[in-house]
Short mmCIF file of C-alpha atoms in Angstrom, two decimals:
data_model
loop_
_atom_site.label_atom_id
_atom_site.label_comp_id
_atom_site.label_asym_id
_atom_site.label_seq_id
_atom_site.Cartn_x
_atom_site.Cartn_y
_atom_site.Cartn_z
CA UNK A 1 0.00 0.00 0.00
CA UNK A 2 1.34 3.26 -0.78
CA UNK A 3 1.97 6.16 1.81
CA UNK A 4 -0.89 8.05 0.31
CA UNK A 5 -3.55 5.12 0.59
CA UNK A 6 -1.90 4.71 4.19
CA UNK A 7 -2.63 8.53 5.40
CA UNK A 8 -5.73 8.29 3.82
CA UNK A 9 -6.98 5.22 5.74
CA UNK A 10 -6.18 6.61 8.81
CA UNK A 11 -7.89 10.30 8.10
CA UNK A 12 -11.20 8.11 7.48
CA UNK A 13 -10.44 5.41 10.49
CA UNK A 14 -10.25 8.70 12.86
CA UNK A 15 -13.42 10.49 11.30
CA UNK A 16 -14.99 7.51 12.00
CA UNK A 17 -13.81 7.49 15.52
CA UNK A 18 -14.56 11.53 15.97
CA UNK A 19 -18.59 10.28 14.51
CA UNK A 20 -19.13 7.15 17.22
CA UNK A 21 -17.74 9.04 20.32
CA UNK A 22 -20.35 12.16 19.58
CA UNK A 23 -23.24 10.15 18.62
CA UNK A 24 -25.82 9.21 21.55
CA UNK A 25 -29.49 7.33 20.67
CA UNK A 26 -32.04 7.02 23.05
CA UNK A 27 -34.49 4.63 23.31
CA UNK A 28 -38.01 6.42 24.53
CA UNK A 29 -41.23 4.68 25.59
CA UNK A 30 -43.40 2.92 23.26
CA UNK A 31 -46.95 4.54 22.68
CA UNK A 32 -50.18 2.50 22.64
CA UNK A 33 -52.84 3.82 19.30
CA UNK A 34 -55.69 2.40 17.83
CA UNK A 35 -56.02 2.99 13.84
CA UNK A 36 -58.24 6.17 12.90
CA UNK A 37 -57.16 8.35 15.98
CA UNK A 38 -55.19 11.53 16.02
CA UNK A 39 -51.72 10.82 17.61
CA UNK A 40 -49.32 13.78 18.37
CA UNK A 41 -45.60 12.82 18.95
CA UNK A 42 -43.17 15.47 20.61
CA UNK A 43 -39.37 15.01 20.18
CA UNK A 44 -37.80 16.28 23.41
CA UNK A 45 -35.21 18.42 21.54
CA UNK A 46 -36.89 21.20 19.26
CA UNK A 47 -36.68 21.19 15.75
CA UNK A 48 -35.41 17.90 15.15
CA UNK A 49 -35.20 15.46 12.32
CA UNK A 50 -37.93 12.68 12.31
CA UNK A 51 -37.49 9.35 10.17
CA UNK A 52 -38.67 6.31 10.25
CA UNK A 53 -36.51 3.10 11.49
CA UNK A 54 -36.00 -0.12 9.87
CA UNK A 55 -35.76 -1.32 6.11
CA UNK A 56 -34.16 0.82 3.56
CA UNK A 57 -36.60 3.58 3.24
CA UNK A 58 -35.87 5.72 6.94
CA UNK A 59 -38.80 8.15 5.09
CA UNK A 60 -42.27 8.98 6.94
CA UNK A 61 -45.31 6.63 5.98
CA UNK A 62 -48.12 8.21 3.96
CA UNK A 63 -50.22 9.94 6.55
CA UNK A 64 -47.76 11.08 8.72
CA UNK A 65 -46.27 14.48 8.46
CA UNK A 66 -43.61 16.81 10.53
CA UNK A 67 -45.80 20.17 12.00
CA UNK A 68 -43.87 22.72 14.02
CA UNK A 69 -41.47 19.66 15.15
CA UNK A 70 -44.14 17.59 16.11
CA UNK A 71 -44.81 14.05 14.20
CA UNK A 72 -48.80 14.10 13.34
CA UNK A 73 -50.36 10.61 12.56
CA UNK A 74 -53.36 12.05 10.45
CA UNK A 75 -55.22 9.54 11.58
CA UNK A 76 -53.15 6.36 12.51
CA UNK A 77 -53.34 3.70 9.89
CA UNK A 78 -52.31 0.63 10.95
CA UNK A 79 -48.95 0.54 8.09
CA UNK A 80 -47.77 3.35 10.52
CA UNK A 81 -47.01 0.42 13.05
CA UNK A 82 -43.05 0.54 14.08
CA UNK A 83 -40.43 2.79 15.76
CA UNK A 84 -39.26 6.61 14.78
CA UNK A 85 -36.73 8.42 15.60
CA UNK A 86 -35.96 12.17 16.17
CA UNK A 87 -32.17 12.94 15.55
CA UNK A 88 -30.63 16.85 16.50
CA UNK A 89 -26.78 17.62 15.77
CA UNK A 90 -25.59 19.63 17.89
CA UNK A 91 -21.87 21.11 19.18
CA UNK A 92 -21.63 17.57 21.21
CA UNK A 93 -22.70 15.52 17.88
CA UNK A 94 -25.46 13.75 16.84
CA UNK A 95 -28.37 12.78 19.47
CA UNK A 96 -31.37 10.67 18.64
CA UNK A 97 -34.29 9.44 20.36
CA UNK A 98 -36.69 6.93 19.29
CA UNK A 99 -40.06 6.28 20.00
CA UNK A 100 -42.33 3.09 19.62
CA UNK A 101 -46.14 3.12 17.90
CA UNK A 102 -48.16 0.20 18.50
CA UNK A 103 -51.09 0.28 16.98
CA UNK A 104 -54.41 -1.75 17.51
CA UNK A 105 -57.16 -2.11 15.15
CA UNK A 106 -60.35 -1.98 18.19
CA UNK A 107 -61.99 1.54 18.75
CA UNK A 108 -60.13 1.61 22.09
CA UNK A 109 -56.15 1.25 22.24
CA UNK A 110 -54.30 -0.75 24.61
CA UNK A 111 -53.76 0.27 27.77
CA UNK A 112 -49.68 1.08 28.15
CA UNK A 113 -49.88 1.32 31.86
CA UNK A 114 -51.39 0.93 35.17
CA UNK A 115 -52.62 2.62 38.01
CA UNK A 116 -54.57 2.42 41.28
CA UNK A 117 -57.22 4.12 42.97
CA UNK A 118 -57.58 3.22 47.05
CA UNK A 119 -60.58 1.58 47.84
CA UNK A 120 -62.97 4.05 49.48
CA UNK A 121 -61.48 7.37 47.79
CA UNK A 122 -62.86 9.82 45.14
CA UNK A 123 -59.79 8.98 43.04
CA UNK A 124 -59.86 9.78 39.14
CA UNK A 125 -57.86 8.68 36.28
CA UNK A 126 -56.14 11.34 34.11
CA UNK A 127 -56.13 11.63 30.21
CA UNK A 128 -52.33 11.59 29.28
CA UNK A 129 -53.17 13.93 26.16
CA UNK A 130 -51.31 17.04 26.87
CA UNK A 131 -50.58 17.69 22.95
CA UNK A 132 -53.86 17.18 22.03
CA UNK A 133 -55.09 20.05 24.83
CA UNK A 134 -52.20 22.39 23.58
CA UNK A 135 -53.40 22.75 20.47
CA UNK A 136 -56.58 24.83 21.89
CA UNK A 137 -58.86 23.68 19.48
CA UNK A 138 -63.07 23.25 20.77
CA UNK A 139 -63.19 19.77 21.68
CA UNK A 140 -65.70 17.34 23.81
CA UNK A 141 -63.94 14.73 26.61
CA UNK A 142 -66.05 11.46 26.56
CA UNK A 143 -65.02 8.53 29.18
CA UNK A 144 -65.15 4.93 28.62
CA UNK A 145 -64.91 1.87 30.52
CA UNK A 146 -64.21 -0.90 28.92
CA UNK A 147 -64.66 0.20 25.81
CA UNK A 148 -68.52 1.57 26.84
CA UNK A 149 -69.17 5.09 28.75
CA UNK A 150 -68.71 5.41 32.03
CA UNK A 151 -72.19 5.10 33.58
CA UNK A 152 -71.27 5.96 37.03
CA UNK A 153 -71.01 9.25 38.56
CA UNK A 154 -67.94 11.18 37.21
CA UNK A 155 -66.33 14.88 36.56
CA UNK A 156 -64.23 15.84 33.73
CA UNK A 157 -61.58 19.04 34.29
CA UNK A 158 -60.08 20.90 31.59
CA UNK A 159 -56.69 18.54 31.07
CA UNK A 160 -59.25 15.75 30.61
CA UNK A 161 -59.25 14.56 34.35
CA UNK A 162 -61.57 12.30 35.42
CA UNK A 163 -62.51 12.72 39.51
CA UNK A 164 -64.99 9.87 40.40
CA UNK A 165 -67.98 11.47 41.85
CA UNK A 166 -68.48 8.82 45.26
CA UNK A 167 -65.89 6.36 46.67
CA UNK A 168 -63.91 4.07 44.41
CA UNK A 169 -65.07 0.41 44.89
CA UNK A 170 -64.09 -3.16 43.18
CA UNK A 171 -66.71 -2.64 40.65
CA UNK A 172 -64.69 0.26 39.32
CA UNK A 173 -61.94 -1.62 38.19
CA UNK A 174 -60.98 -1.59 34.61
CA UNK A 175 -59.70 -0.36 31.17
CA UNK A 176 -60.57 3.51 30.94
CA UNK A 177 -60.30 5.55 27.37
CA UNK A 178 -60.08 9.08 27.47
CA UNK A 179 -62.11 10.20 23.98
CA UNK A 180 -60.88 14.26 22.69
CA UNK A 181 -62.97 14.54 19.61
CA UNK A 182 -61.59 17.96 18.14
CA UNK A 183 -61.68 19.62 14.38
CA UNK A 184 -58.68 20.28 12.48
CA UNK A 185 -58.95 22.11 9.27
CA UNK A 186 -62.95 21.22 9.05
CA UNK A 187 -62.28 17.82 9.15
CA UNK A 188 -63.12 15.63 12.35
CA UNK A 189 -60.66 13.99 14.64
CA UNK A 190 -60.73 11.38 17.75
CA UNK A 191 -57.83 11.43 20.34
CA UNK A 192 -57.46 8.30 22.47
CA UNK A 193 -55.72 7.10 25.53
CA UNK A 194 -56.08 3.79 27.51
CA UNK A 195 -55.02 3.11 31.04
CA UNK A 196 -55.91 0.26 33.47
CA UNK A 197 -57.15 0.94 36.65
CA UNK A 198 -56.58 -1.35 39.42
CA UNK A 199 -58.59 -0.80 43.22
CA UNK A 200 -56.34 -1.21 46.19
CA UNK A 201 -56.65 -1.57 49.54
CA UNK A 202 -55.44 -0.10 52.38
CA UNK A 203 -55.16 -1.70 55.66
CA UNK A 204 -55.72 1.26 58.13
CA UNK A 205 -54.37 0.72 61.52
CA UNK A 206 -56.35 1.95 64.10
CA UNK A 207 -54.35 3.20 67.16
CA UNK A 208 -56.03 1.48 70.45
CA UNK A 209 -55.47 2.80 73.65
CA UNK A 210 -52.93 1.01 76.06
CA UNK A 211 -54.46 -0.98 78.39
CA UNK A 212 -51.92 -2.21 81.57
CA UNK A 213 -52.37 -5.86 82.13
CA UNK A 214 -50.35 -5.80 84.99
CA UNK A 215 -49.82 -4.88 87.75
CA UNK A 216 -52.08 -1.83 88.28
CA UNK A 217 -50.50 -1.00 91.38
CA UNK A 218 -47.41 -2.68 93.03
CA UNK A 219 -45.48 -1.98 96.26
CA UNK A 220 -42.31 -5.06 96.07
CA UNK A 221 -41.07 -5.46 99.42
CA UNK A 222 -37.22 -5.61 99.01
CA UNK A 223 -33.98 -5.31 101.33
CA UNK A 224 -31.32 -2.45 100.69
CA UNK A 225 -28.39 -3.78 98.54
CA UNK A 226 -30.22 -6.64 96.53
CA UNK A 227 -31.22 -7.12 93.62
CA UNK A 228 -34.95 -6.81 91.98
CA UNK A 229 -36.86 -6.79 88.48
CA UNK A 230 -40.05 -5.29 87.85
CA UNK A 231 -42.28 -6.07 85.18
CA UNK A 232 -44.95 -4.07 82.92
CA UNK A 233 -47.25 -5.88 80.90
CA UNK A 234 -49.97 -4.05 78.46
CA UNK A 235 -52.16 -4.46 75.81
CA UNK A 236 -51.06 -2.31 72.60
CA UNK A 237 -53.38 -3.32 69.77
CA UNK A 238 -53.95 -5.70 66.74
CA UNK A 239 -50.76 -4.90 65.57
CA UNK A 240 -47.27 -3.32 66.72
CA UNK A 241 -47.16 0.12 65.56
CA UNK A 242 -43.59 1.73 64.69
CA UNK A 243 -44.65 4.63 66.89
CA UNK A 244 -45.25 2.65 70.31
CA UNK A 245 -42.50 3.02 73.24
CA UNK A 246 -42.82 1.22 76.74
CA UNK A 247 -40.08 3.18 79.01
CA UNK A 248 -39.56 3.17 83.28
CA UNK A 249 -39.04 6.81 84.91
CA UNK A 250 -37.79 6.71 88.53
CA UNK A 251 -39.53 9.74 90.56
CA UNK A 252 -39.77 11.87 86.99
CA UNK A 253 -36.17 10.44 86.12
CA UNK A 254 -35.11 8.24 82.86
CA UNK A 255 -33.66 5.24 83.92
CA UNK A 256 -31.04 5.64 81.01
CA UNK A 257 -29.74 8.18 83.08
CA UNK A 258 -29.25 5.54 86.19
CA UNK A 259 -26.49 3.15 86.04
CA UNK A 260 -28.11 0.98 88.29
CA UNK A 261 -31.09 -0.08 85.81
CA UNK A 262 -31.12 -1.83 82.89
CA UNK A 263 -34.82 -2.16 80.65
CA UNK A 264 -35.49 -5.04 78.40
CA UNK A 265 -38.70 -4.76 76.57
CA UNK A 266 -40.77 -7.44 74.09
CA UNK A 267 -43.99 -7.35 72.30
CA UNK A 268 -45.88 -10.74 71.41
CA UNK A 269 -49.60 -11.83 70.01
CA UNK A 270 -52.00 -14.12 71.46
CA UNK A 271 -54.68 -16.51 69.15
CA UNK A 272 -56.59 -13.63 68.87
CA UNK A 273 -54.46 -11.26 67.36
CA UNK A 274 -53.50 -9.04 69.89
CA UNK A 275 -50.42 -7.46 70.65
CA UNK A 276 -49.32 -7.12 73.89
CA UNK A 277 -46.29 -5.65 75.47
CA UNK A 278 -43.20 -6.69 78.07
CA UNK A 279 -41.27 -5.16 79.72
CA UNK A 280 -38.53 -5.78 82.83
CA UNK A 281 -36.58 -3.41 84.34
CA UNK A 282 -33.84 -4.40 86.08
CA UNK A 283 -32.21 -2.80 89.37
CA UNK A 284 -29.18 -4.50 89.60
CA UNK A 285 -28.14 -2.71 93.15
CA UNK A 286 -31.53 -1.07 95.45
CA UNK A 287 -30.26 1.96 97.76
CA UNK A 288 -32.36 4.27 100.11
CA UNK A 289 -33.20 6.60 97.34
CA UNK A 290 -34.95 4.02 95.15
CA UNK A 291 -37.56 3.55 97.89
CA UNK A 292 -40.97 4.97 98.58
CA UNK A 293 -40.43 6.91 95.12
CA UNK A 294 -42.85 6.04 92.49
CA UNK A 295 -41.42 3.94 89.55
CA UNK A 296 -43.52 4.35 86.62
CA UNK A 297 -43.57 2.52 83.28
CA UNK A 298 -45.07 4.49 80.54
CA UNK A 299 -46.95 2.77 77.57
CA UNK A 300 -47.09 5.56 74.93
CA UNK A 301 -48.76 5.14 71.02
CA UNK A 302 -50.62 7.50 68.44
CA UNK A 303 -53.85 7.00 70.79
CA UNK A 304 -52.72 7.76 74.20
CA UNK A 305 -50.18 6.86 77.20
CA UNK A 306 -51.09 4.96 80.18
CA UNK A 307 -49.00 4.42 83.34
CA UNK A 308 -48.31 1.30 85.66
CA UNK A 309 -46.80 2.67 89.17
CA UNK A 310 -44.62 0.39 91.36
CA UNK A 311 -42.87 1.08 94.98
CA UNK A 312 -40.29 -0.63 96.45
CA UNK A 313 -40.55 -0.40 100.02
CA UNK A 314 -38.08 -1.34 102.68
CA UNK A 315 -38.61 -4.74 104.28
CA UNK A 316 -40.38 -4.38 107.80
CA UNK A 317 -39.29 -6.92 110.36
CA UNK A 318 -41.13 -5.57 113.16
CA UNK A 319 -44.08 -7.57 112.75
CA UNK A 320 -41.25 -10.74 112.78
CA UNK A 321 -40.44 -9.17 116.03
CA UNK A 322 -43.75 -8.76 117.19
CA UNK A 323 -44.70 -12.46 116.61
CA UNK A 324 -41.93 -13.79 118.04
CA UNK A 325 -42.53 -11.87 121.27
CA UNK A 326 -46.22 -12.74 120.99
CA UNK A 327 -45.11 -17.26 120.63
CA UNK A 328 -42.31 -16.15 123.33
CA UNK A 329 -45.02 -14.46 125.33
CA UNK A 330 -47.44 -16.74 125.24
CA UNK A 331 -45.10 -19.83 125.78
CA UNK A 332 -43.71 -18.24 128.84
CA UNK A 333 -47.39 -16.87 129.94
CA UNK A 334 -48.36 -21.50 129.68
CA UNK A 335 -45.67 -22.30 131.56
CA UNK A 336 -46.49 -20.48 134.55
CA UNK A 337 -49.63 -21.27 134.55
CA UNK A 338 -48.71 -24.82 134.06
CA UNK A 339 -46.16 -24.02 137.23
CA UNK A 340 -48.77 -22.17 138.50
CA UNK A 341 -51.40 -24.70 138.33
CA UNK A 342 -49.11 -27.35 139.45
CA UNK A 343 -48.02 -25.26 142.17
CA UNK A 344 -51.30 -24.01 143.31
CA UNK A 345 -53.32 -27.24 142.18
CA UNK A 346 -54.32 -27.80 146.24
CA UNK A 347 -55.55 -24.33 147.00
CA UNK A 348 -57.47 -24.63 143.55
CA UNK A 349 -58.48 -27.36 144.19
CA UNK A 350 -59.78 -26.48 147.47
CA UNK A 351 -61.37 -23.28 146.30
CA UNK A 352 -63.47 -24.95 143.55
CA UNK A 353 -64.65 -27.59 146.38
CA UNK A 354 -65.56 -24.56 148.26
CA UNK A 355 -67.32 -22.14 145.74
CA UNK A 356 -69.09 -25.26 144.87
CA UNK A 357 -70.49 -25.91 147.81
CA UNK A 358 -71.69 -22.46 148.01
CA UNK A 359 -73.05 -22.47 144.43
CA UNK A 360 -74.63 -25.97 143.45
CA UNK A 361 -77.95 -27.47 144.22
CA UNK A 362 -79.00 -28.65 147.48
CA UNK A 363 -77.46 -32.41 147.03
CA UNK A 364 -78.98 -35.18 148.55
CA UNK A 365 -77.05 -37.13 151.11
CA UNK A 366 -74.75 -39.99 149.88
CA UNK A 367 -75.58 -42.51 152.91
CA UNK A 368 -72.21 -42.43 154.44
CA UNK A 369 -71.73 -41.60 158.03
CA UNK A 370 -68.49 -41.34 157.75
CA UNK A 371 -65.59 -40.07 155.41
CA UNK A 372 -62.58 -41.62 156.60
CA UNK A 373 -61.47 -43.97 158.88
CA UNK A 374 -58.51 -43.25 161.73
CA UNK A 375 -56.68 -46.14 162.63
CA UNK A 376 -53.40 -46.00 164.98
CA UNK A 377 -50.86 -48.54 167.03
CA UNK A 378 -50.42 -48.06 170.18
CA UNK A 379 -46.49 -48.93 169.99
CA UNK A 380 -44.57 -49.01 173.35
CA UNK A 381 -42.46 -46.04 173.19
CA UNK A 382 -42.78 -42.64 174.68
CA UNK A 383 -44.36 -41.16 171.27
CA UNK A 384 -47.68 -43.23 172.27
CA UNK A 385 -49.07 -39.90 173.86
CA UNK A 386 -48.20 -37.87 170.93
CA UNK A 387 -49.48 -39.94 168.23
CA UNK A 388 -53.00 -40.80 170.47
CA UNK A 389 -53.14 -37.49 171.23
CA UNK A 390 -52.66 -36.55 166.77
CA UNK A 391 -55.12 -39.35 166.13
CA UNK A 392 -57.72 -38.70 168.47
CA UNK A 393 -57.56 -34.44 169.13
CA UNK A 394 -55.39 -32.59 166.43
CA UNK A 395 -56.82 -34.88 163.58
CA UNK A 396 -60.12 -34.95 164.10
CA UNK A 397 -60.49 -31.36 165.16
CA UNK A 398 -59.26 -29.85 161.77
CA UNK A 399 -60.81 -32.18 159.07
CA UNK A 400 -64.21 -31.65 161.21
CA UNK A 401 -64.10 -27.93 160.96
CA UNK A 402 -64.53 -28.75 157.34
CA UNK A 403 -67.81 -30.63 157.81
CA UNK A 404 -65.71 -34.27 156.89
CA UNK A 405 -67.09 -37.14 159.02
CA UNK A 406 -64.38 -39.14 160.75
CA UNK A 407 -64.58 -42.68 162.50
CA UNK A 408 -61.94 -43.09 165.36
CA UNK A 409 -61.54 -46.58 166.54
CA UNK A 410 -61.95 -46.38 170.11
CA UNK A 411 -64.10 -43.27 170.06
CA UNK A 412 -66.71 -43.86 167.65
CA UNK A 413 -67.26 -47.70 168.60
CA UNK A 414 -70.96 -48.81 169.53
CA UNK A 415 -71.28 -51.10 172.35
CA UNK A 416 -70.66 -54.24 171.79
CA UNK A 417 -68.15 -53.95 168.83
CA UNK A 418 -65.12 -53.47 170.84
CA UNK A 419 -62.94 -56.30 170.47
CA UNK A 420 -59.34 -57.59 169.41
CA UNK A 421 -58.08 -56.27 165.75
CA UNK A 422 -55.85 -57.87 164.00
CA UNK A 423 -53.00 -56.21 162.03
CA UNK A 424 -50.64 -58.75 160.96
CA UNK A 425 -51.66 -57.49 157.42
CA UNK A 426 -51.52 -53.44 158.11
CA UNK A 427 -48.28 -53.07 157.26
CA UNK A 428 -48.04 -54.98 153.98
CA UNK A 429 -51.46 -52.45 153.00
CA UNK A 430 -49.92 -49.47 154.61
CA UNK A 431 -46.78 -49.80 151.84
CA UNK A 432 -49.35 -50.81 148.95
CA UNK A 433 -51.14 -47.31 150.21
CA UNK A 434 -48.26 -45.27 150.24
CA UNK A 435 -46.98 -46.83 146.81
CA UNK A 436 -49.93 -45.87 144.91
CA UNK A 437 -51.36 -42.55 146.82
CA UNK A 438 -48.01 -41.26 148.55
CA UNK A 439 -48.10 -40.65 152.21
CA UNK A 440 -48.73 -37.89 154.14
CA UNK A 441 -46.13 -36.46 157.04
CA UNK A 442 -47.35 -34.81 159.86
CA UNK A 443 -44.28 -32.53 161.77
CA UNK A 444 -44.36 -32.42 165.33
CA UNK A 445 -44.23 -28.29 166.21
CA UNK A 446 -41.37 -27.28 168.77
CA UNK A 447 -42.31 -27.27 172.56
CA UNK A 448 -43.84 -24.54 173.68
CA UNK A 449 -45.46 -23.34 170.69
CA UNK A 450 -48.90 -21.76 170.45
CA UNK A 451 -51.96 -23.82 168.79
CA UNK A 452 -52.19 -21.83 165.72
CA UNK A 453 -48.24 -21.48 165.67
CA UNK A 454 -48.56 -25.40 165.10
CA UNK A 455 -51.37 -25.80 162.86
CA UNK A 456 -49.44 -22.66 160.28
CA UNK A 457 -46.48 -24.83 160.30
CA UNK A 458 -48.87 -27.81 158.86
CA UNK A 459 -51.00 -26.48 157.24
CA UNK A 460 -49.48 -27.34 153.57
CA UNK A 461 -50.43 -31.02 155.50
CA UNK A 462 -54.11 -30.31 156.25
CA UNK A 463 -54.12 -28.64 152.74
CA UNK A 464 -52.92 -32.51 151.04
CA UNK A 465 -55.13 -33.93 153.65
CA UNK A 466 -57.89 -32.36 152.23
CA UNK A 467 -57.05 -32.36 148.88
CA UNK A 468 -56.83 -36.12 148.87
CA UNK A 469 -59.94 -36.46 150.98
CA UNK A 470 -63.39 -36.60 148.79
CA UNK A 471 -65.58 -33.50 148.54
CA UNK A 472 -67.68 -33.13 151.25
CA UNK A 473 -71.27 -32.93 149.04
CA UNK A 474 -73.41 -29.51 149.87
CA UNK A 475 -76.24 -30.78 151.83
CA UNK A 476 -74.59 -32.85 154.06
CA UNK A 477 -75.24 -31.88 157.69
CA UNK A 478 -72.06 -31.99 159.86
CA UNK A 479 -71.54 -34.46 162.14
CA UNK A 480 -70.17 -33.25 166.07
CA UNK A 481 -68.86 -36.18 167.56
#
């Protein structure tokens, strides 16, 4: 190749380089036409170059023509089917945009896109036909559904809007054509535009008011220094809202501004549905200033705030105390009158026998002459006088100042039953006597001392006597022997 083909191939190999780095195509929407309906197609850039894309010939079909930069389908055959493209060079190079017509052969186009109208609103649907409404030409708006007027309640604006006239409903649904008949030149035109509508719905949530579960009201006995957790349950709703807090104040204080507590909060649903919330706070450490403060948790959401209130109050071992004195009391208070008793049980006993007597119904008689029977030995030693002199004075003088009936061999004897005893088995009853009832010892006083010095120093012996002798019965008539 020859150095003039050489620089000549690389002149054209750069201008083609300089054309593909300043050339920039766009590819634009594609627009959705049925055959005999005005169509208007703006270019973004203004007076630009419109052709048509694919095949050999780039040149416009027969019924579509170039006005004022727009492309005007006069009316849309269906040959005019395909893609065109708008091309501007500028400074930067060559820019192009194309465009894609689909077109239908049904009174109604396609609908190119979608939207939706909430379920219970006066939505509307707008026409999409802002070339068509720039041209200011007298023109009548007609809605259809489906292909067939709107029968429901509607309004119409200027751009073409249409505002439904009560709320949007299922029934609405559908393909809606917005109609611009207008005349151009005295001749006739139809402008259409298709778009689905959808209905939607919109799950409202409805704020309910916090309800506390529990506890309403709490007072948590708790010891200085330990550790405690209080919990806040609550109702929130059918569903956890974004917007709901659960937080713990300590007497009008955060707790995130106390070291001491820590929060930990939950939410959860029951079968039903409903949301409830948890939350524990945590007091790792309880001092003196903690109590008898009111600890609040506050549920808060877009409906309201409730409060739960809690108090911890300082263990009170007084009533411990008091209880313990009270068993100690009353255990002490038994056993001395158990002492008491057993100490006093003669002189009680004695008393009752006595206020008895006073009190009860005139008894009658049991039959017995006597209520004990005095028996002696007469050993031979010189403590025969004293002992006859017990058995048949001192003895029988006491127990009958008390109205008790006694039989003294020797003294009491009717003629004729005097007569030798015998006592070879005395002693062996004596010990069986004094193994199962005790015995009885009578002191003999000091010389020389008065009669009631003597009978004071026995008397815890006449008392025993007496005890151990039967009751004497209220209507028994003493017997002076």
């Amino acid at each position: 190749m020859t150095a003039a083909g050489c620089v000549f191939l690389l002149t054209a190999l750069l201008s083609l380089k300089t054309t593909v780095a300043h050339s920039h195509s766009v590819d634009k929407d594609t627009y959705h036409v049925s055959a005999g309906h005005l169509f208007l197609l703006r270019c973004p850039t203004a007076d630009p170059t419109w052709s048509r894309r694919g095949g050999h010939n780039k040149s416009l079909p027969t019924g579509v023509e170039v006005i004022h930069g727009l492309l005007w389908f006069l009316p849309v055959q269906m040959s005019h089917n395909g893609s065109y493209t708008c091309e501007k060079r500028g400074k930067n190079g060559l820019s192009s945009i194309s465009f894609g017509v689909s077109v239908s052969g049904g009174k109604c186009p396609d609908q190119p896109e979608t939207i939706s109208i909430v379920k219970g609103s006066n939505g509307g649907v707008p026409c999409k036909q802002a070339e068509i409404f720039k041209l200011n030409k007298t023109r009548n708006i007609q809605w259809m559904k489906d292909c067939q007027p709107v029968e429901r309640p509607i309004s119409v604006d200027d751009d073409g809007f249409m505002r439904l006239q009560s709320a949007a409903s299922e029934r609405d649904a559908g393909t809606y054509t917005c109609l611009v008949e207008l005349s151009l030149d005295g001749r006739k035109y139809t402008a259409a535009r298709s778009i689905q509508v959808t209905i939607k719905m919109i799950k409202v949530a409805i704020s309910s008011m916090p309800k506390v579960v529990l506890p309403q009201q709490e007072v948590v006995i708790v010891k200085e220094g330990t550790r405690v957790e209080l919990k806040c349950s609550a109702y929130i709703g059918l569903s956890e809202e974004k917007d709901t807090f659960i937080f713990w104040t300590v007497n009008g204080t955060e707790t995130d501004d106390l070291e001491e507590f820590d929060e930990f909060t939950h939410y959860d649903s029951d079968d039903k549905g409903q949301v409830f919330g948890h939350s524990t706070l945590t007091i790792s450490k309880v001092s003196r200033r903690f109590m008898n403060v009111p600890i609040s948790c506050h549920i808060w959401n877009s409906a309201g705030c409730k409060v739960q209130l809690s108090w911890l109050k300082e263990a009170d071992h007084s009533a411990f105390y008091t209880s313990l004195a009270l068993c100690l009391s009353a255990s002490l208070a038994a056993l001395s009158a158990v002492t008491a008793f057993l100490f006093f049980k003669v002189d009680l006993v004695l008393a009752h026998r006595k206020l008895w007597r006073h009190f009860s119904k005139q008894q009658v008689s049991d039959g017995k002459l006597y209520d004990a029977y005095v028996s002696f030995l007469h050993p031979d030693t010189l403590t025969s006088d004293e002992m006859e002199n017990f058995a048949l004075q001192i003895l029988p003088e006491e127990l009958e100042k008390h109205r008790y009936s006694l039989y003294i061999r020797g003294r009491d004897d009717c003629p004729g039953e005097d007569g030798p005893v015998d006592y070879r088995c005395l002693p062996e009853s004596l010990r069986f006597i004094k193994r199962k009832q005790g015995a009885l010892k009578w002191r003999k006083p000091s010389p020389g001392s008065h009669k009631l010095t003597k009978l004071h120093s026995n008397r815890n012996f006449w008392k025993n006597l007496r005890y151990h002798m039967p009751s004497v019965p209220a209507g028994k008539l003493q017997t002076i022997i």
